[in-house]
XYZ file of C-alpha atoms in Angstrom:
699
model
C 59.148 122.111 97.079
C 60.491 122.028 100.580
C 62.022 118.644 99.975
C 63.526 119.882 96.744
C 64.801 122.985 98.471
C 66.287 120.861 101.219
C 68.059 118.711 98.705
C 69.408 121.726 96.893
C 70.591 123.236 100.177
C 72.263 120.009 101.184
C 74.009 119.850 97.847
C 75.176 123.402 98.360
C 76.542 122.481 101.782
C 78.393 119.530 100.263
C 79.893 121.811 97.631
C 80.939 124.332 100.286
C 82.472 121.635 102.477
C 84.277 120.177 99.473
C 85.596 123.600 98.606
C 86.844 124.088 102.162
C 88.465 120.648 102.028
C 90.164 121.480 98.738
C 91.385 124.824 100.087
C 92.739 123.174 103.235
C 94.327 120.411 101.191
C 95.987 122.928 98.887
C 97.204 124.818 101.960
C 98.753 121.626 103.290
C 100.364 120.962 99.918
C 101.732 124.512 99.782
C 103.002 124.255 103.343
C 104.641 120.934 102.530
C 106.295 122.503 99.497
C 107.556 125.348 101.692
C 108.584 122.923 104.402
C 110.804 120.991 101.974
C 113.247 123.906 102.149
C 113.943 123.162 105.798
C 115.094 120.298 107.996
C 112.413 118.788 110.209
C 113.565 116.757 113.190
C 110.775 115.269 115.268
C 108.190 118.029 115.555
C 110.658 120.915 115.135
C 111.282 122.727 111.849
C 114.677 124.462 111.597
C 114.283 127.506 109.374
C 117.997 128.312 109.232
C 118.733 125.075 107.356
C 117.473 126.694 104.141
C 120.393 127.416 101.823
C 119.459 131.080 101.349
C 119.775 132.004 105.044
C 122.824 134.237 105.525
C 125.801 133.783 107.824
C 126.570 136.630 110.230
C 129.965 135.701 111.719
C 131.088 134.751 115.201
C 131.435 138.369 116.344
C 127.695 138.890 115.918
C 126.986 135.816 118.040
C 129.308 137.167 120.712
C 127.203 140.298 121.067
C 124.576 138.345 123.022
C 126.342 135.146 124.090
C 129.248 136.944 125.720
C 130.379 134.304 128.215
C 130.276 131.404 125.758
C 131.946 133.556 123.090
C 134.836 134.499 125.382
C 135.402 130.853 126.288
C 135.053 129.565 122.738
C 137.465 131.966 121.038
C 140.219 130.621 123.303
C 139.445 127.013 122.352
C 141.272 125.048 119.672
C 138.369 125.260 117.240
C 137.869 128.965 117.860
C 141.532 129.550 116.950
C 141.605 127.226 113.938
C 142.551 130.051 111.536
C 144.045 133.459 112.263
C 146.144 136.259 110.829
C 149.901 135.986 111.288
C 151.140 138.833 113.473
C 153.526 139.560 116.303
C 150.831 139.141 118.973
C 150.295 135.403 118.439
C 153.830 134.055 117.978
C 154.597 130.648 119.459
C 157.319 129.732 116.964
C 161.094 129.971 117.121
C 162.510 133.260 115.802
C 165.064 133.552 114.429
C 165.089 130.098 112.898
C 168.213 128.217 114.017
C 168.921 126.601 110.666
C 167.256 126.328 107.290
C 165.217 123.228 106.452
C 166.677 121.383 103.461
C 164.515 119.423 101.026
C 166.839 116.977 99.294
C 164.177 115.865 96.790
C 164.046 119.317 95.164
C 167.361 120.777 96.374
C 165.766 123.767 98.119
C 166.385 125.382 101.501
C 163.563 127.012 103.460
C 163.445 129.443 106.327
C 160.871 131.574 108.138
C 161.985 135.167 108.578
C 160.590 138.113 110.500
C 160.880 141.744 109.479
C 159.336 143.920 112.201
C 155.655 142.891 112.289
C 155.719 141.086 108.938
C 156.645 137.452 108.325
C 157.930 135.678 105.227
C 158.970 132.255 104.018
C 162.121 132.181 101.951
C 163.175 129.494 99.495
C 166.698 129.370 98.112
C 169.168 127.080 96.360
C 172.954 126.945 96.644
C 175.610 126.065 94.101
C 178.671 123.927 94.828
C 180.407 126.950 96.360
C 177.439 127.626 98.702
C 176.452 130.729 96.769
C 172.730 131.478 96.377
C 171.645 130.784 92.799
C 167.876 130.985 93.326
C 165.674 132.830 95.809
C 161.930 133.279 96.237
C 160.151 135.013 99.131
C 156.423 135.015 99.932
C 154.675 136.843 102.756
C 152.973 134.809 105.477
C 149.463 136.200 105.902
C 147.380 133.475 107.556
C 147.800 130.567 109.971
C 145.760 127.379 110.045
C 146.156 125.516 113.315
C 145.419 126.470 116.904
C 148.964 125.772 118.068
C 148.137 122.536 119.875
C 149.752 120.280 117.262
C 151.075 122.332 114.371
C 150.679 125.637 112.575
C 150.591 125.867 108.785
C 151.008 129.119 106.863
C 149.271 130.648 103.853
C 149.206 133.636 101.576
C 146.286 134.985 99.587
C 146.344 136.197 96.002
C 143.202 137.427 94.250
C 140.845 135.390 96.436
C 142.873 132.181 96.270
C 144.761 130.843 99.295
C 148.086 129.020 98.914
C 149.992 126.958 101.460
C 153.635 127.700 102.206
C 156.312 124.992 102.428
C 157.260 125.316 106.121
C 155.152 124.255 109.115
C 155.807 124.717 112.835
C 155.600 121.367 114.657
C 154.584 122.180 118.223
C 155.457 118.899 119.943
C 158.886 118.726 118.344
C 159.412 122.461 118.773
C 160.894 122.822 115.300
C 160.375 123.972 111.726
C 159.982 121.307 109.049
C 158.380 120.701 105.664
C 154.587 120.941 105.580
C 152.568 117.697 105.761
C 152.852 115.771 102.501
C 155.716 117.889 101.147
C 158.392 115.400 102.193
C 156.388 112.182 101.891
C 154.791 112.812 98.514
C 155.680 115.972 96.613
C 157.107 119.367 97.452
C 154.709 121.578 95.507
C 156.426 124.640 96.998
C 154.119 127.690 96.905
C 151.379 126.414 94.583
C 149.267 124.183 96.854
C 145.909 125.948 97.054
C 143.308 125.478 99.786
C 140.243 123.744 98.378
C 136.671 124.386 99.591
C 136.723 120.938 101.191
C 139.704 121.943 103.359
C 138.329 125.348 104.272
C 134.883 123.966 105.140
C 136.411 122.315 108.211
C 139.494 124.387 109.005
C 137.562 127.659 108.976
C 134.037 129.009 109.127
C 131.669 129.486 106.198
C 133.211 131.210 103.184
C 131.527 132.633 100.112
C 132.629 130.865 96.942
C 133.273 132.884 93.807
C 130.626 132.426 91.120
C 133.120 133.231 88.343
C 136.120 131.026 89.209
C 136.983 127.736 90.891
C 138.562 127.520 94.363
C 138.302 131.251 95.001
C 136.495 133.150 97.705
C 134.754 136.494 97.765
C 135.312 139.386 100.106
C 136.491 139.513 103.674
C 136.522 136.150 105.419
C 135.681 135.357 109.034
C 138.589 133.623 110.739
C 138.196 130.456 112.784
C 135.585 127.736 113.030
C 132.568 129.754 114.072
C 129.411 129.213 116.115
C 127.519 128.831 112.838
C 129.531 125.733 111.884
C 127.573 123.828 114.545
C 124.440 125.965 114.982
C 123.833 126.916 111.351
C 123.613 130.387 109.762
C 122.450 133.006 112.236
C 120.778 135.769 110.235
C 117.180 134.721 110.986
C 117.981 134.170 114.650
C 119.573 137.603 115.001
C 116.633 139.294 113.292
C 114.194 137.442 115.531
C 116.040 138.504 118.684
C 116.132 142.090 117.444
C 112.338 141.898 117.050
C 112.564 142.447 113.319
C 109.628 141.346 111.199
C 110.490 137.882 109.877
C 108.227 135.245 108.403
C 107.665 132.255 110.697
C 105.558 130.038 108.424
C 105.063 127.300 111.029
C 104.188 127.375 114.723
C 106.774 124.693 115.434
C 109.575 126.542 113.628
C 112.801 127.772 115.223
C 115.468 130.041 113.750
C 118.640 128.389 115.069
C 119.848 124.821 115.608
C 120.740 123.652 119.090
C 122.680 120.410 118.459
C 121.859 119.166 121.968
C 118.183 118.993 120.976
C 118.706 117.086 117.729
C 117.965 113.388 117.361
C 121.100 111.213 117.845
C 122.098 110.728 114.189
C 121.662 114.393 113.279
C 123.508 115.322 116.458
C 126.444 113.086 115.547
C 126.398 114.424 111.992
C 127.113 117.937 113.273
C 130.487 116.562 114.406
C 130.892 114.104 111.539
C 130.802 116.893 108.973
C 134.490 117.343 109.863
C 135.452 114.294 111.920
C 134.406 111.621 109.424
C 137.261 112.136 107.007
C 137.396 108.815 105.195
C 139.725 108.655 102.214
C 137.377 109.452 99.339
C 134.282 111.596 98.987
C 131.439 112.405 96.629
C 129.008 115.273 97.078
C 125.330 114.591 96.472
C 123.709 116.385 93.560
C 124.814 119.982 93.101
C 126.013 120.461 96.679
C 129.147 122.436 97.454
C 131.319 121.809 100.506
C 129.691 124.813 102.177
C 126.108 123.603 101.703
C 125.898 121.282 104.707
C 123.738 122.748 107.458
C 123.706 121.480 111.056
C 120.493 119.531 111.505
C 120.795 117.854 108.106
C 121.599 114.181 107.770
C 125.164 114.096 106.484
C 124.327 111.335 104.005
C 122.009 113.729 102.164
C 124.981 116.028 101.561
C 127.801 113.609 100.720
C 129.041 110.046 100.676
C 132.258 109.161 102.522
C 134.352 106.064 101.776
C 137.243 104.243 103.425
C 139.391 101.263 102.384
C 137.832 97.958 103.368
C 140.979 96.734 105.126
C 140.584 98.334 108.543
C 143.940 98.838 110.238
C 144.294 98.895 113.999
C 147.813 100.272 113.734
C 147.068 103.344 111.582
C 144.291 105.913 111.774
C 143.745 109.293 110.213
C 143.717 112.522 112.159
C 140.160 113.582 111.315
C 138.564 110.147 111.226
C 137.597 109.872 114.883
C 133.885 109.428 114.156
C 134.536 106.422 111.940
C 136.882 104.846 114.479
C 134.312 105.417 117.231
C 131.703 103.595 115.142
C 133.900 100.455 115.274
C 133.659 100.350 119.075
C 131.400 97.805 120.770
C 130.187 100.452 123.190
C 129.065 102.664 120.308
C 127.267 99.777 118.627
C 125.608 98.864 121.921
C 124.396 102.422 122.434
C 122.379 102.289 119.173
C 123.935 105.609 118.102
C 123.033 107.424 121.330
C 126.721 107.630 122.266
C 127.255 111.061 120.762
C 130.482 113.049 120.760
C 129.339 115.527 123.399
C 129.130 112.717 125.934
C 132.873 113.271 126.384
C 133.575 116.561 124.587
C 132.338 120.031 125.462
C 132.318 121.796 122.064
C 132.682 125.229 123.678
C 135.686 124.209 125.768
C 137.917 122.146 123.477
C 140.838 122.458 125.854
C 144.327 121.185 125.242
C 144.042 118.396 127.772
C 141.020 116.895 129.474
C 141.637 115.735 133.038
C 141.876 112.080 134.026
C 138.947 112.516 136.407
C 136.745 114.012 133.699
C 137.472 111.188 131.257
C 137.030 108.490 133.881
C 133.665 109.884 134.952
C 132.464 109.755 131.359
C 133.525 106.111 131.025
C 131.871 105.200 134.308
C 128.533 106.506 133.099
C 128.301 103.218 131.202
C 130.923 101.159 133.052
C 130.368 101.634 136.810
C 133.252 100.559 139.079
C 131.418 97.512 140.391
C 131.123 96.114 136.854
C 134.854 96.333 136.079
C 136.875 93.095 135.940
C 139.104 92.446 138.884
C 142.036 90.067 139.189
C 140.938 88.110 136.090
C 142.016 90.921 133.765
C 145.583 91.925 132.867
C 145.428 94.603 135.509
C 143.278 94.950 138.567
C 140.818 97.800 137.978
C 139.942 100.457 140.512
C 137.554 103.372 140.435
C 140.494 105.806 140.301
C 142.205 104.378 137.197
C 142.777 106.268 133.953
C 140.833 104.334 131.295
C 142.341 106.018 128.241
C 145.890 104.569 127.987
C 144.683 100.954 127.780
C 141.458 101.344 125.831
C 142.085 104.312 123.490
C 145.516 104.196 121.870
C 147.316 107.542 121.801
C 150.075 108.382 119.353
C 152.210 110.202 121.889
C 154.722 112.810 120.713
C 157.361 110.518 119.206
C 155.243 108.668 116.644
C 152.747 111.002 115.020
C 151.217 111.349 111.579
C 152.212 114.811 110.301
C 153.090 115.920 113.839
C 149.549 115.578 115.189
C 149.049 113.851 118.533
C 145.823 111.913 118.246
C 143.775 109.460 120.264
C 142.293 106.466 118.500
C 138.545 106.571 119.157
C 138.158 102.867 118.416
C 137.568 101.920 122.060
C 138.595 98.317 122.664
C 140.179 95.899 125.102
C 143.984 95.908 124.965
C 144.199 98.823 122.533
C 147.587 99.587 124.043
C 148.957 96.311 122.630
C 148.669 97.581 119.042
C 151.839 99.189 117.677
C 151.176 102.290 115.605
C 152.611 102.089 112.081
C 151.947 104.941 109.672
C 153.683 103.372 106.654
C 150.474 102.645 104.742
C 149.361 106.270 105.123
C 152.732 107.889 104.473
C 153.755 106.096 101.301
C 152.161 105.975 97.873
C 153.537 103.030 95.952
C 152.581 100.923 92.974
C 153.390 97.948 95.200
C 150.715 98.788 97.773
C 147.986 96.127 97.792
C 144.784 97.117 96.015
C 141.839 97.578 98.341
C 138.153 98.225 97.804
C 136.287 101.264 99.075
C 133.329 100.858 101.399
C 130.891 103.569 102.410
C 131.193 105.016 105.895
C 128.099 107.034 105.134
C 125.956 107.000 102.006
C 122.379 107.643 100.925
C 121.133 104.487 99.197
C 119.430 106.102 96.220
C 119.569 105.734 92.444
C 122.790 107.774 92.285
C 124.653 105.619 94.800
C 126.797 103.768 92.235
C 127.678 107.044 90.526
C 128.969 108.517 93.772
C 131.018 105.387 94.388
C 132.568 105.769 90.948
C 133.335 109.410 91.722
C 134.959 108.331 94.983
C 137.194 105.789 93.226
C 138.265 108.494 90.782
C 139.095 110.908 93.618
C 140.966 108.146 95.473
C 143.055 107.414 92.368
C 143.638 111.092 91.688
C 144.572 112.065 95.239
C 145.913 109.025 97.045
C 147.095 106.355 94.647
C 148.907 105.795 91.384
C 147.400 102.337 90.897
C 145.306 102.279 87.709
C 143.004 99.609 89.141
C 141.206 102.382 91.029
C 140.575 104.205 87.759
C 139.172 100.944 86.395
C 136.857 100.705 89.414
C 135.731 104.281 88.836
C 134.832 103.385 85.251
C 132.954 100.268 86.387
C 130.769 102.013 88.971
C 130.117 105.112 86.866
C 129.036 102.970 83.924
C 126.840 100.832 86.186
C 125.320 103.872 87.863
C 124.527 105.655 84.609
C 122.477 102.661 83.467
C 120.218 103.334 86.459
C 120.365 107.131 86.601
C 120.768 107.922 82.916
C 120.309 111.681 83.214
C 122.827 112.349 85.956
C 124.982 115.126 84.492
C 127.647 114.826 87.183
C 127.976 111.110 86.456
C 128.552 111.742 82.748
C 131.068 114.480 83.585
C 133.111 112.175 85.830
C 132.868 109.400 83.250
C 134.366 111.852 80.764
C 137.227 112.625 83.142
C 137.915 108.958 83.828
C 138.022 108.133 80.121
C 140.265 111.145 79.513
C 142.853 109.869 81.989
C 142.527 106.384 80.505
C 143.425 108.063 77.176
C 140.068 107.038 75.685
C 139.586 110.483 74.194
C 136.782 109.784 71.720
C 134.732 108.037 74.410
C 135.459 110.884 76.798
C 134.103 113.348 74.238
C 130.806 111.456 74.070
C 130.421 111.422 77.859
C 131.196 115.127 78.195
C 128.815 116.066 75.390
C 126.091 114.178 77.257
C 126.979 116.068 80.439
C 126.687 119.382 78.595
C 123.351 118.398 77.038
C 121.983 117.749 80.530
C 123.668 120.744 82.183
C 124.637 123.386 79.599
C 126.013 125.764 82.250
C 128.730 123.343 83.417
C 132.006 125.083 82.604
C 134.189 122.156 83.686
C 132.587 119.866 81.101
C 133.471 122.316 78.319
C 136.999 122.591 79.699
C 137.607 118.830 79.702
C 136.001 118.576 76.284
C 138.590 121.073 75.093
C 141.348 119.003 76.730
C 140.207 115.970 74.760
C 140.234 117.869 71.477
C 143.807 118.991 72.184
C 144.784 115.330 72.541
C 142.870 114.512 69.355
C 144.797 117.331 67.604
C 141.622 119.231 66.763
C 142.752 122.630 67.977
C 139.815 124.576 66.545
C 137.281 122.544 68.523
C 139.546 122.703 71.565
C 139.651 126.507 71.338
C 135.867 126.721 70.894
C 135.258 124.681 74.041
C 137.847 126.553 76.093
C 136.088 129.770 75.048
C 132.723 128.402 76.231
C 134.239 127.362 79.551
C 135.717 130.836 79.953
C 132.398 132.507 79.096
C 130.777 130.607 81.975
C 133.617 131.204 84.462
C 135.320 134.364 83.154
C 137.723 134.737 86.096
C 139.002 131.148 86.102
C 142.724 131.449 85.252
C 143.165 127.793 84.285
C 140.628 128.225 81.483
C 142.350 131.380 80.244
C 145.769 129.757 80.498
C 144.723 126.681 78.524
C 142.931 128.797 75.934
C 145.987 131.013 75.506
C 148.409 128.102 75.176
C 146.156 126.394 72.618
C 145.777 129.610 70.622
C 149.574 129.835 70.566
C 149.822 126.256 69.260
C 147.299 127.192 66.583
C 149.425 130.229 65.617
C 146.775 132.745 66.695
C 149.536 134.775 68.295
C 147.903 138.129 69.073
C 144.876 136.607 70.776
C 147.108 134.120 72.599
C 149.140 136.987 74.068
C 146.028 138.956 75.044
C 144.467 135.887 76.667
C 147.575 134.922 78.625
C 148.142 138.473 79.839
C 144.540 138.501 81.026
C 145.212 135.209 82.831
C 148.009 136.918 84.759
C 145.522 139.458 86.111
C 143.675 136.508 87.687
C 146.640 134.391 88.787
C 150.208 135.642 89.119
C 151.594 132.328 90.392
C 151.785 130.141 87.265
C 155.337 130.111 85.830
C 154.209 128.415 82.614
C 152.095 131.416 81.628
C 155.104 133.737 81.967
C 157.261 131.224 80.107
C 154.774 130.913 77.222
C 154.452 134.687 76.920
C 158.230 134.948 76.861
C 158.395 132.467 74.001
C 155.639 134.250 72.066
C 157.349 137.627 72.319
C 160.838 136.244 71.647
C 160.013 133.930 68.753
C 156.672 134.880 67.195
C 156.993 138.630 67.748
C 160.814 138.805 67.540
C 160.806 141.154 70.531
C 163.392 139.968 73.085
C 163.044 143.146 75.178
C 159.368 142.370 75.738
C 160.124 138.685 76.349
C 162.805 139.296 78.983
C 160.648 140.151 82.064
C 158.415 137.155 81.413
C 161.339 134.727 81.356
C 162.826 136.392 84.447
C 159.568 135.970 86.368
C 159.110 132.375 85.184
C 162.442 131.213 86.631
C 161.849 133.052 89.911
C 158.568 131.188 90.345
C 160.099 127.877 89.246
C 163.841 127.606 88.603
C 163.337 124.065 87.306
C 160.822 124.927 84.600
C 162.081 123.098 81.481
C 164.230 125.366 79.295
C 163.437 128.357 81.509
C 167.017 129.475 82.118
C 168.012 128.285 78.644
C 165.537 130.649 76.980
C 166.361 133.402 79.454
C 170.007 133.041 78.419
C 169.028 133.131 74.744
C 167.091 136.358 75.347
C 170.005 138.011 77.131
C 172.252 136.953 74.243
C 169.910 138.579 71.697
C 170.000 141.745 73.799
C 173.825 141.593 73.861
C 173.862 141.214 77.648
C 176.512 138.520 77.559
C 177.330 138.481 81.267
C 173.722 137.679 82.176
C 173.510 135.192 79.306
C 176.512 133.308 80.730
C 174.970 133.317 84.234
C 171.665 131.999 82.881
C 173.255 129.206 80.829
C 175.359 128.130 83.800
C 172.252 127.970 85.993
C 170.433 125.982 83.322
C 173.239 123.431 83.301
C 173.567 123.448 87.101
C 169.859 122.770 87.604
C 169.713 120.166 84.827
C 173.210 118.616 84.618
C 172.259 115.998 82.036
C 171.068 118.486 79.421
C 173.800 119.618 76.975
C 171.796 122.391 75.270
C 172.756 125.139 77.709
C 176.420 124.172 77.305
C 176.164 124.448 73.520
C 174.717 127.965 73.747
C 177.202 128.929 76.452
C 179.997 127.844 74.114
C 178.553 130.069 71.398
C 178.711 133.066 73.749
C 182.354 132.276 74.458
C 183.045 132.128 70.711
C 181.377 135.521 70.267
C 183.525 136.929 73.073
C 186.685 135.363 71.619
C 187.181 133.050 74.600
C 188.244 130.020 72.564
C 189.554 127.903 75.452
C 186.322 128.344 77.433
C 184.324 127.475 74.312
C 186.416 124.324 73.709
C 185.996 123.161 77.320
C 182.255 123.799 77.196
C 181.662 121.882 73.935
C 183.796 119.018 75.242
C 181.656 118.881 78.383
C 178.486 118.832 76.247
C 179.822 115.879 74.252
C 180.625 113.963 77.421
C 176.937 114.233 78.315
C 175.689 113.497 74.788
C 178.419 111.993 72.554
C 176.142 111.979 69.510
C 175.294 115.675 69.664
C 176.454 116.710 66.201
C 176.007 120.464 66.640
C 178.448 120.468 69.565
C 180.954 118.372 67.610
C 180.727 120.679 64.575
C 181.223 123.781 66.705
C 184.168 122.156 68.462
C 185.777 121.151 65.152
C 185.345 124.676 63.763
C 187.237 126.275 66.635
C 190.667 127.690 65.764
C 193.712 126.098 67.328
C 194.964 127.739 70.502
C-alpha cells in the first residue's frame, strides 16, 4: 500500500510539475506575443515603439528638458517648419521685381500687408495691362533659413506649396524647386505624408481622405522624431500608473544607446532619400519609430549608375555608405560621430571637424610629401575629401556636402544635369536597393518602386515595363499580397491594358475589401472601357470608404454628368467643393451643367468666373464664360472674356467666331468682319467663320 501510495504521490507531483511547466510556458508565449508589439534591442525593450503610443509635442518635452529644448529650437531641425509672421522675416520686402515664368507666362511676387503675407500671380497683355490675377495667403514656412524657405497655405487639412521660394545664398526670390525645371504647378502642389514625415514632426493623418491631416499640428521636427512618441515617458515621470510588462522595458528611446544599425536608421529615416520608395505592408510614412530597423518599414532604391558629380540633398546616408572609412568601421561610424543632433548649427568649426577625422586618422598616420599636398595636424580635411557645392553651383539652392568621403574628392566637378532634366533621351538605368528587407514581398516592393520612379521622375516607359515585370514575379511568390495586386492594376491602367487592370484590382479588393483606392482605380478603368454604370458604382464604393476624399467625389460627379445623371452630378460636385475649393475643373464642370443641362446661365456664371481665376488656361474656360455673359446680355464682359480666350490660346479660332457674333449683335460690322477674317487666318477651313463672314452686309 505504501509503495502504491508513493507511486500515486509521485504521479501527482509529476502532474503538478507539468502543470506548472505548462503555465510558465503559456506565460512565456503570452509575453512573447505582447513583446512583438515593441522593438527589442539587445536586452532592452522599448515600449514607445508600439504604434498606439501617443505623441505629446516638443513643448511637453521642453517642460523637463529645458536646456536641451532651448538649444534645439534654435537649431535648423527645430526650425524646419513655422508660421509666417512679421517676427521671423529674413526675406526681402518689398520685392524688387516680379519673378517671370516664361513657360506659363505668369509673373509672381511676394507681398506684405501689415502682419499678413501673400503670393500674387498675374499675367500681362501686350500693352502690359493685367489680364489675370490670383492671390493666396502665405501661412506656413518650410525651411530653417539656412538654405531656402518655401511657403504654404492650408485649406481643409490639406497643405499646398506656393510658387515662390526665398533662396538664402543668392538673397533673392525665384521659382520653387522643380517649378522651372519640370512643371510650374502653380498653387496646386500638395504636401504628401512622405514630405511632411521629414520636414515636420508627427502629424495625424485623416481617416476619411488622402493626404489630409487632422487638427492642430506641431511645427518643426520634434524631439519625438528621434526619441519616439513621449506619452508613456511623460506619464512615467509624472508617477502615473502605467503598465510596465517587462523588467527590462523603458518608455523612451535614447538613440545613443541603440545598436549601430538602429542608431544609424534614426538618421536614415530622413537622410536616406534614394529616388524610389516602397512602404512595407500597411505602413504609413508616420509609422516608423526610432529604434526600429528602417528596412522593416520601407525599401529605398537608387539608380545603379552611381555618379560622383551629382548627389541629392537628403541622400547623405547613402553617400556615406560608399566611403571606405564607413565600410571599414563595420557600420559603427554613425552620424553622431560628427553631428550633434541637438546643435545642428549653421557652420561647424574647422577644429571640430578635424578632431572628428583624427579620431580615426591620427596626424602621424597622414601621408607627407608623397601626397598631392603635405598634411599637417592643423589642416582642414573637408575641402579635399568631402566635396561641397559652394554657393554658385547648388541643386535647388541648397548648399550641401557630399558625404562620400574619398581621396581627391575635390577633383570631381559637380554637374546637376542628370538630376535637373527629365528627358526621353536619358539613358535607362536599373534600380538597386539601398535598404530592403529580403522577404517574400521583396520583388513586389521593387515593382512598386519602379512604378513610383516612372510616375515621379521619368517619362521613359521602360520603367513601367520593369514595374510590371517585378510585380508579376513577386505575385507568383506572394500571391495574396493585396498591395501588389493594387499596384499591378495601376501599372496595367497606365499601360492602357484596362481589362487586365480590372482583374488585378478585383483581386486586390477580394483580399482587402476596405481599400478605397482599388475601387477608385477600378472605376477609372470602367470609364476607359465606356462602362459608366460600373464606373459610377465603384466610385461610390470608394467614396463610401473615404467620404471626405474630394478626388473621389469629383470623379464620381464628372462621370454622373457624362451619364446624364445631372441632378446627382451637381449635388456630388457641390459637395466636392466643400472638401476642396482649389480644383478649377469642378467649377468648370458645374458651370457647364448649369449652363447647358439646366439652361441656367445665372447659376453657371460664378462657377465659370471662379474656374478661370484658379486656372486662366483651363480649356474653353474663358470661351464658356464669354458665352454665359452673352446669354445674360452682358456684352461688354462677353467681349472681354472672348478676347482673353484668344489671347491665352492664340491658335484657337472659336473665341474669335463667338466674338464676331457679339459684334454682329451690336451692329459693329467692321469689327465682326475683322474678327472672322482673323479666325480664318488661323483655321482656313473653318466653315462657320466663312459663312458668317459671307453673310455680313457690305460696309
